[in-house]
mmCIF file of C-alpha atoms and ligand atoms in Angstrom:
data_model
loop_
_atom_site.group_PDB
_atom_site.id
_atom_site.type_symbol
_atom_site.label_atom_id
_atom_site.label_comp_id
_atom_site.label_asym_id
_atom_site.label_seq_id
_atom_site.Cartn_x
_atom_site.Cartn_y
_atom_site.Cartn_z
ATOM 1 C CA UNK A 189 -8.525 -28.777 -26.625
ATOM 2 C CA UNK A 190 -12.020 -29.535 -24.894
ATOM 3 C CA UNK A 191 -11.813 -33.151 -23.315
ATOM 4 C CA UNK A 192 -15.028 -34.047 -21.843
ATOM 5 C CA UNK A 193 -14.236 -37.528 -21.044
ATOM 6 C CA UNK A 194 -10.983 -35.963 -18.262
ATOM 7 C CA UNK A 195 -13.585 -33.736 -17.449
ATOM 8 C CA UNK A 196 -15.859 -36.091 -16.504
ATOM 9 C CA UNK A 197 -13.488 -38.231 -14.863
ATOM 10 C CA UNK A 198 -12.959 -35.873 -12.414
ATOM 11 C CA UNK A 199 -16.140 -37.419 -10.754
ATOM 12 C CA UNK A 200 -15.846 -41.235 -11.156
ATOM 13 C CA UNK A 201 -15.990 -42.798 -7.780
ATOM 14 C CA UNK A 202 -15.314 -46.237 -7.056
ATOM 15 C CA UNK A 203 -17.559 -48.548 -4.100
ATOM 16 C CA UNK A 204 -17.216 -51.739 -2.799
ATOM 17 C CA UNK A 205 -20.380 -54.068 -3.127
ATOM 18 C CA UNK A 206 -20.653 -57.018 -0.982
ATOM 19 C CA UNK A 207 -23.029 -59.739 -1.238
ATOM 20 C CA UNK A 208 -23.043 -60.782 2.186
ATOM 21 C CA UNK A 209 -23.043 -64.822 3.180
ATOM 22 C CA UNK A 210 -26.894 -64.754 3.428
ATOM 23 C CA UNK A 211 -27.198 -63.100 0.522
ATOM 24 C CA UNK A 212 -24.940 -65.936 -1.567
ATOM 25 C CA UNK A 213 -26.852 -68.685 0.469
ATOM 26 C CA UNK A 214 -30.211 -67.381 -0.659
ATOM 27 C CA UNK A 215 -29.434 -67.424 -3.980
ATOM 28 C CA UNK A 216 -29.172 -63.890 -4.567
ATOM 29 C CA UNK A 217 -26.124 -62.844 -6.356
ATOM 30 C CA UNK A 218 -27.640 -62.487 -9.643
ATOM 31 C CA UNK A 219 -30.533 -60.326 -8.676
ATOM 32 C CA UNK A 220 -28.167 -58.425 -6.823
ATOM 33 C CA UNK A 221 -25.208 -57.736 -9.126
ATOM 34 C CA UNK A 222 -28.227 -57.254 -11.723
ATOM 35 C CA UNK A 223 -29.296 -54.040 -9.308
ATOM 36 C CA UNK A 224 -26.006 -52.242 -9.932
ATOM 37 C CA UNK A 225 -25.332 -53.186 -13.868
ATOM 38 C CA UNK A 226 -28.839 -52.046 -14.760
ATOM 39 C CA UNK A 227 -28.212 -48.755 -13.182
ATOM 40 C CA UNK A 228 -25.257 -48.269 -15.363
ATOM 41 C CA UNK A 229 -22.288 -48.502 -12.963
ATOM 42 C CA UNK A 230 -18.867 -50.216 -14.659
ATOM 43 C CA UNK A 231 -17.945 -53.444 -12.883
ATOM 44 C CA UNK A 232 -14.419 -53.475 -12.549
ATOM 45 C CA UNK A 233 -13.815 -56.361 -10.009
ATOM 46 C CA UNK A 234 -15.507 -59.772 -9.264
ATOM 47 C CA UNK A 235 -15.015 -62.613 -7.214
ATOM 48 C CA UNK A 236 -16.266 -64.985 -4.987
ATOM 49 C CA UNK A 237 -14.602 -65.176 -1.370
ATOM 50 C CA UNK A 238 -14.458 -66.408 1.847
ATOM 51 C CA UNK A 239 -13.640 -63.650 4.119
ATOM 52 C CA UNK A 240 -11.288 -64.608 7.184
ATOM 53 C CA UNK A 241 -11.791 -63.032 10.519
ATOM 54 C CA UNK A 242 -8.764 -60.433 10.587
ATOM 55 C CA UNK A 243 -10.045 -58.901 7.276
ATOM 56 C CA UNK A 244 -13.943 -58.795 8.561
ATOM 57 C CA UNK A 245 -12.543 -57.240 11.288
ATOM 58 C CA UNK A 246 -10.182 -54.542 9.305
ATOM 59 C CA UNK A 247 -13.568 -54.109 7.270
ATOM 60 C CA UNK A 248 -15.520 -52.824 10.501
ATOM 61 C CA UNK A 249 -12.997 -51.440 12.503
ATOM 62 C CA UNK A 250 -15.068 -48.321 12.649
ATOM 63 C CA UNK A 251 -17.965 -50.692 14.406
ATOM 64 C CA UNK A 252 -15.376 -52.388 16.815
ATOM 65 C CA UNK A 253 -16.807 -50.876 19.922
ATOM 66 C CA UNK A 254 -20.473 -51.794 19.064
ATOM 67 C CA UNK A 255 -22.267 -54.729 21.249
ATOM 68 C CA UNK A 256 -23.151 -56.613 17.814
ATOM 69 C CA UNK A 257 -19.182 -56.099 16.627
ATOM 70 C CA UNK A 258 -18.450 -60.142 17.381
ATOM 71 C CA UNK A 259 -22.451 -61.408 15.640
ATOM 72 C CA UNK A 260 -21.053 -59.159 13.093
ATOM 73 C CA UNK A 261 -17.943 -60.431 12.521
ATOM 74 C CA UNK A 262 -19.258 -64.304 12.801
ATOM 75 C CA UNK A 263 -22.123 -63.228 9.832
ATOM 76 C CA UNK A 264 -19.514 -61.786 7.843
ATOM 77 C CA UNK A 265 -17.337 -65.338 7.712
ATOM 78 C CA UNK A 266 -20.033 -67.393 8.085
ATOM 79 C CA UNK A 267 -19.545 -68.731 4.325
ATOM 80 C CA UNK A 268 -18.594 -67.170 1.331
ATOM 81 C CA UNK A 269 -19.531 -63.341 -0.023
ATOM 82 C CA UNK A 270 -19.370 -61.923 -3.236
ATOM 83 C CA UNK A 271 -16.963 -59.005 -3.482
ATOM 84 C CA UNK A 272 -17.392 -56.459 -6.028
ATOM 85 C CA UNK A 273 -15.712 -53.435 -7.389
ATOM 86 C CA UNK A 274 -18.105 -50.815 -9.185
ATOM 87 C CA UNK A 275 -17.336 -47.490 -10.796
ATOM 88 C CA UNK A 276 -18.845 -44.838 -11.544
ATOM 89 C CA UNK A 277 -20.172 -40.346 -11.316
ATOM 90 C CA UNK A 278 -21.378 -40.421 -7.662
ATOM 91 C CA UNK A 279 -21.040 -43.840 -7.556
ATOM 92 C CA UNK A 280 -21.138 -44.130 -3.750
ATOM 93 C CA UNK A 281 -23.845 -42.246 -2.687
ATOM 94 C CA UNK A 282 -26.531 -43.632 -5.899
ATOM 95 C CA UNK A 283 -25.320 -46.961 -4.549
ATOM 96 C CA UNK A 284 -25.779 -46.827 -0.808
ATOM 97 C CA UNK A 285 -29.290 -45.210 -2.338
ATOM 98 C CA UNK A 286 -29.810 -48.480 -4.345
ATOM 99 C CA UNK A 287 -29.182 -50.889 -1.466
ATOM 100 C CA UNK A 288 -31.881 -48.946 0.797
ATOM 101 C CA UNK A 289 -31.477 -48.335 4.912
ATOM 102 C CA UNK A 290 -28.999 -50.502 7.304
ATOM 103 C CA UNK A 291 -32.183 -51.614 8.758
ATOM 104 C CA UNK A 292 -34.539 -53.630 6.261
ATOM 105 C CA UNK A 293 -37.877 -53.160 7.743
ATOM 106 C CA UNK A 294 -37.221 -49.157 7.326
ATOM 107 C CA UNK A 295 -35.770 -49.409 3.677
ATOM 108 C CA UNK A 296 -37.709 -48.157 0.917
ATOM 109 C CA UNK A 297 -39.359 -51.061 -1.648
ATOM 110 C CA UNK A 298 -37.224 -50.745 -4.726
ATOM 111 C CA UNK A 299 -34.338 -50.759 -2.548
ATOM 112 C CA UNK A 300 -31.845 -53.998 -2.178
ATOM 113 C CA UNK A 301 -32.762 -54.687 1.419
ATOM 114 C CA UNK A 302 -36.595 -53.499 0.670
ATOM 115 C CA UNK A 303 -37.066 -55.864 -1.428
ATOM 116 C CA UNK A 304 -34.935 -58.938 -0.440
ATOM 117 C CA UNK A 305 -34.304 -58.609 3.371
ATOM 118 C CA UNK A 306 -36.016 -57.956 7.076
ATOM 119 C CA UNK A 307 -33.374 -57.933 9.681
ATOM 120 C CA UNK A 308 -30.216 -55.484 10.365
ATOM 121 C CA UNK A 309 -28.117 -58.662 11.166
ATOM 122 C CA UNK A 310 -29.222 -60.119 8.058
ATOM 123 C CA UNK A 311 -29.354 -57.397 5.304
ATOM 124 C CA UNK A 312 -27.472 -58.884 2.585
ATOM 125 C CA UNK A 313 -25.560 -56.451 1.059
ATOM 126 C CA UNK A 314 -22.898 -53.833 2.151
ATOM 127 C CA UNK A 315 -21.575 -50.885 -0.139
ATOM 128 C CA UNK A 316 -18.885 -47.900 1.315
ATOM 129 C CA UNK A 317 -20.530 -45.052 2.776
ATOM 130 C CA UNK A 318 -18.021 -42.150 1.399
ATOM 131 C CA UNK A 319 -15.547 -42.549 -1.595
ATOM 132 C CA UNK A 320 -12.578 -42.530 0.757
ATOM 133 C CA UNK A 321 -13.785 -45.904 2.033
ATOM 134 C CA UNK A 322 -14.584 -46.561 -0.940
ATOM 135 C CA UNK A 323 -10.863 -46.888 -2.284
ATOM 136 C CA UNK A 324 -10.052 -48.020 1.576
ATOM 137 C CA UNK A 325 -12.614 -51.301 1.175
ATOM 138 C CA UNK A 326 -11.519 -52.238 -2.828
ATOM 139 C CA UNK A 327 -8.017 -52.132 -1.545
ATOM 140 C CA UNK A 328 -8.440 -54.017 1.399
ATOM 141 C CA UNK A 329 -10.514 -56.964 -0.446
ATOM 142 C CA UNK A 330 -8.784 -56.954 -4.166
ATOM 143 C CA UNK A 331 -5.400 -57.901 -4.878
ATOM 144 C CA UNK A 332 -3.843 -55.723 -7.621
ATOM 145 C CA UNK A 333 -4.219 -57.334 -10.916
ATOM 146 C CA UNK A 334 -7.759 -58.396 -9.776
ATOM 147 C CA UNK A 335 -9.406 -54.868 -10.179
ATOM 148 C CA UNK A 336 -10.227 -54.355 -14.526
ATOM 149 C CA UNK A 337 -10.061 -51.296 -15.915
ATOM 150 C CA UNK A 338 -11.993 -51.526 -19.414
ATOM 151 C CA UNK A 339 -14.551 -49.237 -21.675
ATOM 152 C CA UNK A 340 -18.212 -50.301 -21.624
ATOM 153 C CA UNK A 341 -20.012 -50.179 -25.123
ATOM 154 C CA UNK A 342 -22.798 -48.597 -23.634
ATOM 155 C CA UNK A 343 -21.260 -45.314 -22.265
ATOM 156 C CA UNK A 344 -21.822 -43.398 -25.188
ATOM 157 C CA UNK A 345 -25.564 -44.192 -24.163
ATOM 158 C CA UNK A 346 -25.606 -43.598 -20.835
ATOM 159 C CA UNK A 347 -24.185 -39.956 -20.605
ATOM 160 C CA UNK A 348 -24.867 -37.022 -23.395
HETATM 161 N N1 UDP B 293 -25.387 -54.104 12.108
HETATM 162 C C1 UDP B 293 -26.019 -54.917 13.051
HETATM 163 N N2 UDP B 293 -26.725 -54.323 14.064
HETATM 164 C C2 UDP B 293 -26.840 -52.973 14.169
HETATM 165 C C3 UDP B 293 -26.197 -52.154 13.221
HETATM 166 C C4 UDP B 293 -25.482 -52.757 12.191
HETATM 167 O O1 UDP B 293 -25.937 -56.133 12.976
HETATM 168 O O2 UDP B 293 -27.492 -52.487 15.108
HETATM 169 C C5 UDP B 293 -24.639 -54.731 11.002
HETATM 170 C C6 UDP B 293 -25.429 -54.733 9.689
HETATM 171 O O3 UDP B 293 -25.102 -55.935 8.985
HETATM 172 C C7 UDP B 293 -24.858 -53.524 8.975
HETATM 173 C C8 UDP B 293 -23.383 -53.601 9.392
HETATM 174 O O4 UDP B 293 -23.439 -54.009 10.768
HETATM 175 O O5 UDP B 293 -25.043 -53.607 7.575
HETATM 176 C C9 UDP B 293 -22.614 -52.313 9.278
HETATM 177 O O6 UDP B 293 -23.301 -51.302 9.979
HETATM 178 P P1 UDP B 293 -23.448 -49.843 9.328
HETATM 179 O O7 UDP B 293 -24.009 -48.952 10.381
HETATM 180 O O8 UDP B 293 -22.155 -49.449 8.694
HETATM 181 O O9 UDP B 293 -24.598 -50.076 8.241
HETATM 182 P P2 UDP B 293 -24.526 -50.108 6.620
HETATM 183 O O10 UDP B 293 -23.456 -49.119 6.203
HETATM 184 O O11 UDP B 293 -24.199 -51.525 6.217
HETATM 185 O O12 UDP B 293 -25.900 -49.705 6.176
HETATM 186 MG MG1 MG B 294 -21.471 -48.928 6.824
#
């Protein structure tokens, strides 16, 4: 038997969104999570957090070595972000797409940090940059139990 939903599934990718603390303190959660459910990604974890420094630092181990590792680290658990779980067919790269360039002055309008930010240091969002860090970040910041799995009404309508 054909089963073009297995198929398909073969492709879903899961990212981790992060509304960063400037982001939550300038009131910009909603316009933010709005971004990625409009699109027509599946949310499949939510929560608000306040991120202690060994996790930050887990987070950007990659960026340890960089002079702005410790400003990083201080944004990052400066006050609370908004963690977020999304899935979805090339998930990753349409998101990373959707939040614009690491630098907010060189992001395209229509993008996240376009739209909504103008410094590196202050860019509001993060998503993974490949779908192994994808799985990586979702496991480091959700618990299991905290990550849904569940079938949107509006997938028959998003994919023929
Ligand atoms: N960052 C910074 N200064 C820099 C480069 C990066 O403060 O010169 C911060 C910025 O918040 C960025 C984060 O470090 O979003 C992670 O850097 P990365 O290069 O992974 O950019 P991203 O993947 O977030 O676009
Ligand atoms: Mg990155």
């Amino acid at each position: 038997i054909f089963l073009p939903h297995l198929v398909a599934s073969l492709e879903v990718e899961q990212t981790y969104i992060m509304v960063k603390p400037d982001g939550v303190q300038r009131g910009l959660v909603g316009e933010i999570i709005s971004r990625f459910e409009k699109k027509g990604f599946k949310l499949t974890g939510l929560k608000l957090f306040q991120c202690p420094k060994e996790l930050a630092e887990e987070h950007y181990k990659d960026l340890q070595s960089k002079p702005f590792f410790p400003k990083l680290i201080q944004y990052i658990t400066s006050g609370p972000v908004v963690c977020m779980a999304w899935e979805g067919v090339g998930a990753v790269a349409s998101a990373r797409k959707l939040i614009g360039a690491t630098n907010p002055l060189q992001a395209e309008p229509g993008t996240i940090r376009g739209d909504l930010a103008v410094q590196t240091g202050r860019n509001v969002v993060h998503g993974s940059d490949s779908p192994e860090n994808g799985k990586r970040e979702i496991g480091l910041w959700f618990k299991e139990g905290e990550i849904c799995d569940w079938i949107p009404v509006q997938e028959p309508w998003l994919r023929e």
